[in-house]
Amino acid sequence: MDDELNALRRSRMRWNTPLSEAHASLLLDRMALSDGHLVDLGCGWGELLLRAVERAPGLRATGVDTDATGLERGRAAAAERGLAVEFTEADAASWDVPVERAFCIGAAHIFGSTKAALEGLARVVRAGGRLLYGDGFWSAQPDPAAVEIFGPDTLTLPELVEAAGAAGWRVLHLSTADQLEWDDFESTSRAGWAEWLAAHPADPRAEEVREWLDRRLREYVRDYRGVLGLAYLVLTR
């Protein structure tokens, strides 16, 4: 897809994770934000990072991702809201600057696996610091189609908590996305392209967009709605 459609696809999403405003506020509360350095690894456009800086203006905030389109959206939002946030185009898994606070939500894949992510992030967050870690888990027994979509390394929730402990973390807070958060996330992930398709049905790109939208909705309702969960862990070590 071209840059125009890539930017449009997520344009109706607040953040690229199933998360309500109230749930986001709760997680930021649990992170006990003040001064120090906060890094968001795999930040996308960094909306939660921007919210953190609005709460704690003394934070030094950095978002790291390889998605140039998302980073540009983040920079534009930071400038519009007068927030001092640095967005860096880089491999988040290579970040090696110790920080007091970190976010890593839905980005375990950049480290290779959930266990590798939790181990790698333990080298990033200073002792006594906090990590907001978000990751998928099986909330029900998956069928082969769901495993094919999300991979065989996806854990159950007990396995995820055990993996955090094995990497040296202690759980300060645990919560999971509810069904409304998931439905809103999936709907908004399709909305930008669905609106474009309705306005441009004869565009040469329309058929590819239509196929993606139909496949995404079909996979969600058939293969992983109510099967894949998303856990948010506030961790310390």
PDB file of C-alpha atoms in Angstrom:
ATOM      1  CA  MET A   1       0.000   0.000   0.000  1.00  0.00           C
ATOM      2  CA  ASP A   2       1.122   3.570  -0.637  1.00  0.00           C
ATOM      3  CA  ASP A   3       1.897   6.133   2.070  1.00  0.00           C
ATOM      4  CA  GLU A   4      -1.557   7.740   1.839  1.00  0.00           C
ATOM      5  CA  LEU A   5      -3.404   4.524   2.628  1.00  0.00           C
ATOM      6  CA  ASN A   6      -0.846   3.405   5.214  1.00  0.00           C
ATOM      7  CA  ALA A   7      -1.442   6.623   7.157  1.00  0.00           C
ATOM      8  CA  LEU A   8      -5.200   6.363   6.737  1.00  0.00           C
ATOM      9  CA  ARG A   9      -5.561   2.782   7.971  1.00  0.00           C
ATOM     10  CA  ARG A  10      -5.013   3.627  11.650  1.00  0.00           C
ATOM     11  CA  SER A  11      -6.361   7.168  11.497  1.00  0.00           C
ATOM     12  CA  ARG A  12      -9.497   6.333  13.523  1.00  0.00           C
ATOM     13  CA  MET A  13      -7.558   4.567  16.269  1.00  0.00           C
ATOM     14  CA  ARG A  14      -6.745   6.345  19.522  1.00  0.00           C
ATOM     15  CA  TRP A  15      -3.935   3.886  20.208  1.00  0.00           C
ATOM     16  CA  ASN A  16      -2.902   0.620  18.617  1.00  0.00           C
ATOM     17  CA  THR A  17      -4.107  -1.624  21.435  1.00  0.00           C
ATOM     18  CA  PRO A  18      -7.492  -2.560  22.957  1.00  0.00           C
ATOM     19  CA  LEU A  19      -7.684   0.079  25.675  1.00  0.00           C
ATOM     20  CA  SER A  20     -10.381   2.447  26.908  1.00  0.00           C
ATOM     21  CA  GLU A  21      -9.776   5.951  28.218  1.00  0.00           C
ATOM     22  CA  ALA A  22     -10.588   4.862  31.776  1.00  0.00           C
ATOM     23  CA  HIS A  23      -8.298   1.833  31.567  1.00  0.00           C
ATOM     24  CA  ALA A  24      -5.468   3.960  30.178  1.00  0.00           C
ATOM     25  CA  SER A  25      -5.861   6.416  33.037  1.00  0.00           C
ATOM     26  CA  LEU A  26      -5.693   3.573  35.548  1.00  0.00           C
ATOM     27  CA  LEU A  27      -2.478   2.224  34.016  1.00  0.00           C
ATOM     28  CA  LEU A  28      -0.845   5.656  34.057  1.00  0.00           C
ATOM     29  CA  ASP A  29      -1.826   5.972  37.718  1.00  0.00           C
ATOM     30  CA  ARG A  30      -0.137   2.660  38.478  1.00  0.00           C
ATOM     31  CA  MET A  31       3.048   3.784  36.717  1.00  0.00           C
ATOM     32  CA  ALA A  32       3.573   6.511  39.372  1.00  0.00           C
ATOM     33  CA  LEU A  33       4.960   8.981  36.844  1.00  0.00           C
ATOM     34  CA  SER A  34       7.084  11.899  37.992  1.00  0.00           C
ATOM     35  CA  ASP A  35      10.528  12.950  36.761  1.00  0.00           C
ATOM     36  CA  GLY A  36      13.109  10.781  35.061  1.00  0.00           C
ATOM     37  CA  HIS A  37      13.271   9.171  31.631  1.00  0.00           C
ATOM     38  CA  LEU A  38      10.316   7.310  30.102  1.00  0.00           C
ATOM     39  CA  VAL A  39      10.841   5.322  26.895  1.00  0.00           C
ATOM     40  CA  ASP A  40       8.065   3.749  24.834  1.00  0.00           C
ATOM     41  CA  LEU A  41       9.552   0.846  22.867  1.00  0.00           C
ATOM     42  CA  GLY A  42       7.456   0.042  19.812  1.00  0.00           C
ATOM     43  CA  CYS A  43       5.567   3.296  20.352  1.00  0.00           C
ATOM     44  CA  GLY A  44       3.721   3.644  17.035  1.00  0.00           C
ATOM     45  CA  TRP A  45       2.384   7.195  17.224  1.00  0.00           C
ATOM     46  CA  GLY A  46       2.848   7.266  20.994  1.00  0.00           C
ATOM     47  CA  GLU A  47      -0.530   8.478  22.230  1.00  0.00           C
ATOM     48  CA  LEU A  48      -0.088   6.887  25.667  1.00  0.00           C
ATOM     49  CA  LEU A  49       3.388   8.425  25.851  1.00  0.00           C
ATOM     50  CA  LEU A  50       1.897  11.842  25.128  1.00  0.00           C
ATOM     51  CA  ARG A  51      -0.713  11.314  27.852  1.00  0.00           C
ATOM     52  CA  ALA A  52       2.090  10.435  30.279  1.00  0.00           C
ATOM     53  CA  VAL A  53       3.902  13.705  29.554  1.00  0.00           C
ATOM     54  CA  GLU A  54       0.692  15.683  29.985  1.00  0.00           C
ATOM     55  CA  ARG A  55       0.413  14.151  33.459  1.00  0.00           C
ATOM     56  CA  ALA A  56       4.083  14.562  34.395  1.00  0.00           C
ATOM     57  CA  PRO A  57       5.647  17.466  32.480  1.00  0.00           C
ATOM     58  CA  GLY A  58       9.001  16.810  34.176  1.00  0.00           C
ATOM     59  CA  LEU A  59       9.418  13.529  32.325  1.00  0.00           C
ATOM     60  CA  ARG A  60      11.990  13.135  29.600  1.00  0.00           C
ATOM     61  CA  ALA A  61      10.042  11.111  27.044  1.00  0.00           C
ATOM     62  CA  THR A  62      11.273   9.096  24.066  1.00  0.00           C
ATOM     63  CA  GLY A  63       9.279   6.986  21.618  1.00  0.00           C
ATOM     64  CA  VAL A  64      11.107   4.406  19.512  1.00  0.00           C
ATOM     65  CA  ASP A  65       9.731   2.592  16.470  1.00  0.00           C
ATOM     66  CA  THR A  66      10.582   1.686  12.877  1.00  0.00           C
ATOM     67  CA  ASP A  67       7.199   2.864  11.544  1.00  0.00           C
ATOM     68  CA  ALA A  68       7.972   6.224   9.945  1.00  0.00           C
ATOM     69  CA  THR A  69       4.279   6.967   9.322  1.00  0.00           C
ATOM     70  CA  GLY A  70       3.380   6.437  12.966  1.00  0.00           C
ATOM     71  CA  LEU A  71       6.337   8.482  14.170  1.00  0.00           C
ATOM     72  CA  GLU A  72       5.332  11.423  11.982  1.00  0.00           C
ATOM     73  CA  ARG A  73       1.831  11.264  13.432  1.00  0.00           C
ATOM     74  CA  GLY A  74       3.328  11.281  16.932  1.00  0.00           C
ATOM     75  CA  ARG A  75       5.580  14.263  16.190  1.00  0.00           C
ATOM     76  CA  ALA A  76       2.657  16.212  14.756  1.00  0.00           C
ATOM     77  CA  ALA A  77       0.479  15.454  17.790  1.00  0.00           C
ATOM     78  CA  ALA A  78       3.268  16.445  20.199  1.00  0.00           C
ATOM     79  CA  ALA A  79       3.816  19.739  18.380  1.00  0.00           C
ATOM     80  CA  GLU A  80       0.089  20.501  18.295  1.00  0.00           C
ATOM     81  CA  ARG A  81      -0.213  19.876  22.039  1.00  0.00           C
ATOM     82  CA  GLY A  82       3.038  21.653  22.950  1.00  0.00           C
ATOM     83  CA  LEU A  83       4.660  18.523  24.405  1.00  0.00           C
ATOM     84  CA  ALA A  84       8.397  17.845  24.475  1.00  0.00           C
ATOM     85  CA  VAL A  85       8.558  14.247  23.251  1.00  0.00           C
ATOM     86  CA  GLU A  86      11.350  12.798  21.117  1.00  0.00           C
ATOM     87  CA  PHE A  87      10.328  10.269  18.475  1.00  0.00           C
ATOM     88  CA  THR A  88      13.201   8.150  17.149  1.00  0.00           C
ATOM     89  CA  GLU A  89      13.152   5.850  14.133  1.00  0.00           C
ATOM     90  CA  ALA A  90      15.139   2.825  15.293  1.00  0.00           C
ATOM     91  CA  ASP A  91      14.903  -0.842  16.236  1.00  0.00           C
ATOM     92  CA  ALA A  92      13.337  -0.698  19.692  1.00  0.00           C
ATOM     93  CA  ALA A  93      14.934  -4.016  20.667  1.00  0.00           C
ATOM     94  CA  SER A  94      18.362  -2.391  20.391  1.00  0.00           C
ATOM     95  CA  TRP A  95      17.586   0.324  22.990  1.00  0.00           C
ATOM     96  CA  ASP A  96      20.312   0.172  25.650  1.00  0.00           C
ATOM     97  CA  VAL A  97      19.899   3.382  27.679  1.00  0.00           C
ATOM     98  CA  PRO A  98      18.740   2.656  31.262  1.00  0.00           C
ATOM     99  CA  VAL A  99      15.507   4.454  32.187  1.00  0.00           C
ATOM    100  CA  GLU A 100      13.261   4.893  35.200  1.00  0.00           C
ATOM    101  CA  ARG A 101      10.028   4.083  33.359  1.00  0.00           C
ATOM    102  CA  ALA A 102       9.217   2.166  30.166  1.00  0.00           C
ATOM    103  CA  PHE A 103       6.225   1.178  28.059  1.00  0.00           C
ATOM    104  CA  CYS A 104       6.225  -1.844  25.777  1.00  0.00           C
ATOM    105  CA  ILE A 105       2.714  -2.662  24.590  1.00  0.00           C
ATOM    106  CA  GLY A 106       1.963  -5.149  21.861  1.00  0.00           C
ATOM    107  CA  ALA A 107       5.581  -5.116  20.743  1.00  0.00           C
ATOM    108  CA  ALA A 108       7.072  -8.341  22.121  1.00  0.00           C
ATOM    109  CA  HIS A 109       7.625  -9.489  18.532  1.00  0.00           C
ATOM    110  CA  ILE A 110      10.436  -6.970  18.100  1.00  0.00           C
ATOM    111  CA  PHE A 111      12.431  -8.950  20.675  1.00  0.00           C
ATOM    112  CA  GLY A 112      11.483 -12.302  19.136  1.00  0.00           C
ATOM    113  CA  SER A 113       9.119 -13.624  21.808  1.00  0.00           C
ATOM    114  CA  THR A 114       7.369 -12.727  25.055  1.00  0.00           C
ATOM    115  CA  LYS A 115      10.090 -14.309  27.180  1.00  0.00           C
ATOM    116  CA  ALA A 116      12.854 -12.566  25.233  1.00  0.00           C
ATOM    117  CA  ALA A 117      11.024  -9.246  25.584  1.00  0.00           C
ATOM    118  CA  LEU A 118      10.657  -9.538  29.355  1.00  0.00           C
ATOM    119  CA  GLU A 119      14.323 -10.473  29.674  1.00  0.00           C
ATOM    120  CA  GLY A 120      15.476  -7.678  27.375  1.00  0.00           C
ATOM    121  CA  LEU A 121      13.346  -5.065  29.105  1.00  0.00           C
ATOM    122  CA  ALA A 122      14.838  -6.052  32.469  1.00  0.00           C
ATOM    123  CA  ARG A 123      18.123  -4.697  31.123  1.00  0.00           C
ATOM    124  CA  VAL A 124      16.475  -1.389  30.206  1.00  0.00           C
ATOM    125  CA  VAL A 125      14.528  -0.451  33.361  1.00  0.00           C
ATOM    126  CA  ARG A 126      16.623   0.576  36.345  1.00  0.00           C
ATOM    127  CA  ALA A 127      16.216  -1.306  39.625  1.00  0.00           C
ATOM    128  CA  GLY A 128      13.166   0.111  41.375  1.00  0.00           C
ATOM    129  CA  GLY A 129      11.764   1.456  38.109  1.00  0.00           C
ATOM    130  CA  ARG A 130       8.504   0.449  36.474  1.00  0.00           C
ATOM    131  CA  LEU A 131       7.538  -1.144  33.178  1.00  0.00           C
ATOM    132  CA  LEU A 132       4.079  -1.094  31.621  1.00  0.00           C
ATOM    133  CA  TYR A 133       4.060  -4.270  29.570  1.00  0.00           C
ATOM    134  CA  GLY A 134       1.171  -5.224  27.313  1.00  0.00           C
ATOM    135  CA  ASP A 135       0.982  -8.576  25.559  1.00  0.00           C
ATOM    136  CA  GLY A 136      -1.466 -10.997  24.025  1.00  0.00           C
ATOM    137  CA  PHE A 137      -2.381 -14.258  25.736  1.00  0.00           C
ATOM    138  CA  TRP A 138      -4.797 -17.098  25.111  1.00  0.00           C
ATOM    139  CA  SER A 139      -7.915 -16.494  27.173  1.00  0.00           C
ATOM    140  CA  ALA A 140      -9.547 -19.606  25.689  1.00  0.00           C
ATOM    141  CA  GLN A 141      -8.274 -22.638  23.825  1.00  0.00           C
ATOM    142  CA  PRO A 142      -7.264 -21.453  20.339  1.00  0.00           C
ATOM    143  CA  ASP A 143      -8.093 -23.332  17.181  1.00  0.00           C
ATOM    144  CA  PRO A 144      -5.354 -23.924  14.560  1.00  0.00           C
ATOM    145  CA  ALA A 145      -6.382 -20.803  12.606  1.00  0.00           C
ATOM    146  CA  ALA A 146      -5.808 -18.540  15.634  1.00  0.00           C
ATOM    147  CA  VAL A 147      -2.443 -20.176  16.319  1.00  0.00           C
ATOM    148  CA  GLU A 148      -1.468 -19.594  12.689  1.00  0.00           C
ATOM    149  CA  ILE A 149      -2.351 -15.894  12.977  1.00  0.00           C
ATOM    150  CA  PHE A 150      -0.619 -15.188  16.310  1.00  0.00           C
ATOM    151  CA  GLY A 151       2.039 -17.878  16.438  1.00  0.00           C
ATOM    152  CA  PRO A 152       2.758 -20.897  18.597  1.00  0.00           C
ATOM    153  CA  ASP A 153       4.671 -18.894  21.234  1.00  0.00           C
ATOM    154  CA  THR A 154       1.586 -17.075  22.563  1.00  0.00           C
ATOM    155  CA  LEU A 155       1.199 -17.881  26.276  1.00  0.00           C
ATOM    156  CA  THR A 156      -1.726 -18.311  28.635  1.00  0.00           C
ATOM    157  CA  LEU A 157      -2.152 -15.663  31.328  1.00  0.00           C
ATOM    158  CA  PRO A 158      -0.584 -17.825  34.080  1.00  0.00           C
ATOM    159  CA  GLU A 159       2.347 -18.573  31.762  1.00  0.00           C
ATOM    160  CA  LEU A 160       2.752 -14.851  31.030  1.00  0.00           C
ATOM    161  CA  VAL A 161       2.888 -14.005  34.741  1.00  0.00           C
ATOM    162  CA  GLU A 162       5.368 -16.838  35.309  1.00  0.00           C
ATOM    163  CA  ALA A 163       7.552 -15.577  32.450  1.00  0.00           C
ATOM    164  CA  ALA A 164       7.621 -12.119  34.037  1.00  0.00           C
ATOM    165  CA  GLY A 165       8.724 -13.602  37.349  1.00  0.00           C
ATOM    166  CA  ALA A 166      11.393 -15.728  35.685  1.00  0.00           C
ATOM    167  CA  ALA A 167      12.831 -12.572  34.094  1.00  0.00           C
ATOM    168  CA  GLY A 168      13.167 -10.941  37.522  1.00  0.00           C
ATOM    169  CA  TRP A 169       9.984  -8.843  37.550  1.00  0.00           C
ATOM    170  CA  ARG A 170       7.373  -8.466  40.266  1.00  0.00           C
ATOM    171  CA  VAL A 171       3.782  -7.684  39.306  1.00  0.00           C
ATOM    172  CA  LEU A 172       2.446  -4.456  40.820  1.00  0.00           C
ATOM    173  CA  HIS A 173      -0.719  -4.388  38.717  1.00  0.00           C
ATOM    174  CA  LEU A 174      -2.480  -6.756  36.321  1.00  0.00           C
ATOM    175  CA  SER A 175      -5.548  -6.020  34.225  1.00  0.00           C
ATOM    176  CA  THR A 176      -6.902  -7.282  30.930  1.00  0.00           C
ATOM    177  CA  ALA A 177      -8.760  -5.734  28.004  1.00  0.00           C
ATOM    178  CA  ASP A 178     -12.489  -6.413  28.144  1.00  0.00           C
ATOM    179  CA  GLN A 179     -14.658  -7.365  25.172  1.00  0.00           C
ATOM    180  CA  LEU A 180     -15.845  -3.816  24.511  1.00  0.00           C
ATOM    181  CA  GLU A 181     -12.235  -2.628  24.354  1.00  0.00           C
ATOM    182  CA  TRP A 182     -11.433  -5.408  21.886  1.00  0.00           C
ATOM    183  CA  ASP A 183     -14.488  -4.703  19.715  1.00  0.00           C
ATOM    184  CA  ASP A 184     -13.700  -0.984  19.627  1.00  0.00           C
ATOM    185  CA  PHE A 185     -10.045  -1.685  18.792  1.00  0.00           C
ATOM    186  CA  GLU A 186     -10.947  -3.998  15.931  1.00  0.00           C
ATOM    187  CA  SER A 187     -13.661  -1.662  14.620  1.00  0.00           C
ATOM    188  CA  THR A 188     -11.434   1.411  14.645  1.00  0.00           C
ATOM    189  CA  SER A 189      -8.602  -0.561  13.023  1.00  0.00           C
ATOM    190  CA  ARG A 190     -10.911  -1.073  10.036  1.00  0.00           C
ATOM    191  CA  ALA A 191     -12.758   2.239  10.086  1.00  0.00           C
ATOM    192  CA  GLY A 192     -10.236   4.427   8.250  1.00  0.00           C
ATOM    193  CA  TRP A 193     -10.082   2.125   5.260  1.00  0.00           C
ATOM    194  CA  ALA A 194     -13.801   1.313   5.377  1.00  0.00           C
ATOM    195  CA  GLU A 195     -14.649   5.014   5.124  1.00  0.00           C
ATOM    196  CA  TRP A 196     -12.141   5.477   2.302  1.00  0.00           C
ATOM    197  CA  LEU A 197     -13.539   2.482   0.419  1.00  0.00           C
ATOM    198  CA  ALA A 198     -17.090   3.818   0.668  1.00  0.00           C
ATOM    199  CA  ALA A 199     -15.916   7.099  -0.870  1.00  0.00           C
ATOM    200  CA  HIS A 200     -13.621   5.539  -3.528  1.00  0.00           C
ATOM    201  CA  PRO A 201     -15.205   2.251  -4.686  1.00  0.00           C
ATOM    202  CA  ALA A 202     -13.724   2.520  -8.208  1.00  0.00           C
ATOM    203  CA  ASP A 203     -10.172   3.395  -7.136  1.00  0.00           C
ATOM    204  CA  PRO A 204      -7.562   0.934  -8.471  1.00  0.00           C
ATOM    205  CA  ARG A 205      -6.567   0.207  -4.877  1.00  0.00           C
ATOM    206  CA  ALA A 206     -10.132  -0.522  -3.756  1.00  0.00           C
ATOM    207  CA  GLU A 207     -10.093  -4.273  -4.348  1.00  0.00           C
ATOM    208  CA  GLU A 208      -6.993  -4.816  -2.203  1.00  0.00           C
ATOM    209  CA  VAL A 209      -8.484  -2.688   0.584  1.00  0.00           C
ATOM    210  CA  ARG A 210     -11.800  -4.540   0.361  1.00  0.00           C
ATOM    211  CA  GLU A 211     -10.056  -7.909   0.605  1.00  0.00           C
ATOM    212  CA  TRP A 212      -8.070  -6.803   3.666  1.00  0.00           C
ATOM    213  CA  LEU A 213     -11.165  -5.460   5.425  1.00  0.00           C
ATOM    214  CA  ASP A 214     -13.173  -8.600   4.736  1.00  0.00           C
ATOM    215  CA  ARG A 215     -10.348 -10.904   5.871  1.00  0.00           C
ATOM    216  CA  ARG A 216      -9.664  -8.932   9.054  1.00  0.00           C
ATOM    217  CA  LEU A 217     -13.323  -8.948  10.119  1.00  0.00           C
ATOM    218  CA  ARG A 218     -13.723 -12.621   9.217  1.00  0.00           C
ATOM    219  CA  GLU A 219     -10.635 -13.649  11.202  1.00  0.00           C
ATOM    220  CA  TYR A 220     -11.721 -11.601  14.209  1.00  0.00           C
ATOM    221  CA  VAL A 221     -15.260 -12.928  14.540  1.00  0.00           C
ATOM    222  CA  ARG A 222     -14.406 -16.490  13.487  1.00  0.00           C
ATOM    223  CA  ASP A 223     -10.922 -17.157  14.859  1.00  0.00           C
ATOM    224  CA  TYR A 224      -9.891 -14.995  17.803  1.00  0.00           C
ATOM    225  CA  ARG A 225     -12.721 -12.893  19.281  1.00  0.00           C
ATOM    226  CA  GLY A 226     -12.930 -14.042  22.899  1.00  0.00           C
ATOM    227  CA  VAL A 227      -9.903 -16.291  22.377  1.00  0.00           C
ATOM    228  CA  LEU A 228      -7.000 -13.826  22.308  1.00  0.00           C
ATOM    229  CA  GLY A 229      -6.725 -11.634  25.388  1.00  0.00           C
ATOM    230  CA  LEU A 230      -4.511  -8.627  26.054  1.00  0.00           C
ATOM    231  CA  ALA A 231      -2.895  -8.275  29.477  1.00  0.00           C
ATOM    232  CA  TYR A 232      -1.450  -5.076  30.922  1.00  0.00           C
ATOM    233  CA  LEU A 233       1.180  -5.655  33.592  1.00  0.00           C
ATOM    234  CA  VAL A 234       2.840  -2.923  35.625  1.00  0.00           C
ATOM    235  CA  LEU A 235       6.125  -4.514  36.646  1.00  0.00           C
ATOM    236  CA  THR A 236       9.055  -3.588  38.854  1.00  0.00           C
ATOM    237  CA  ARG A 237      12.306  -5.287  39.726  1.00  0.00           C
TER     238      ARG A 237
END
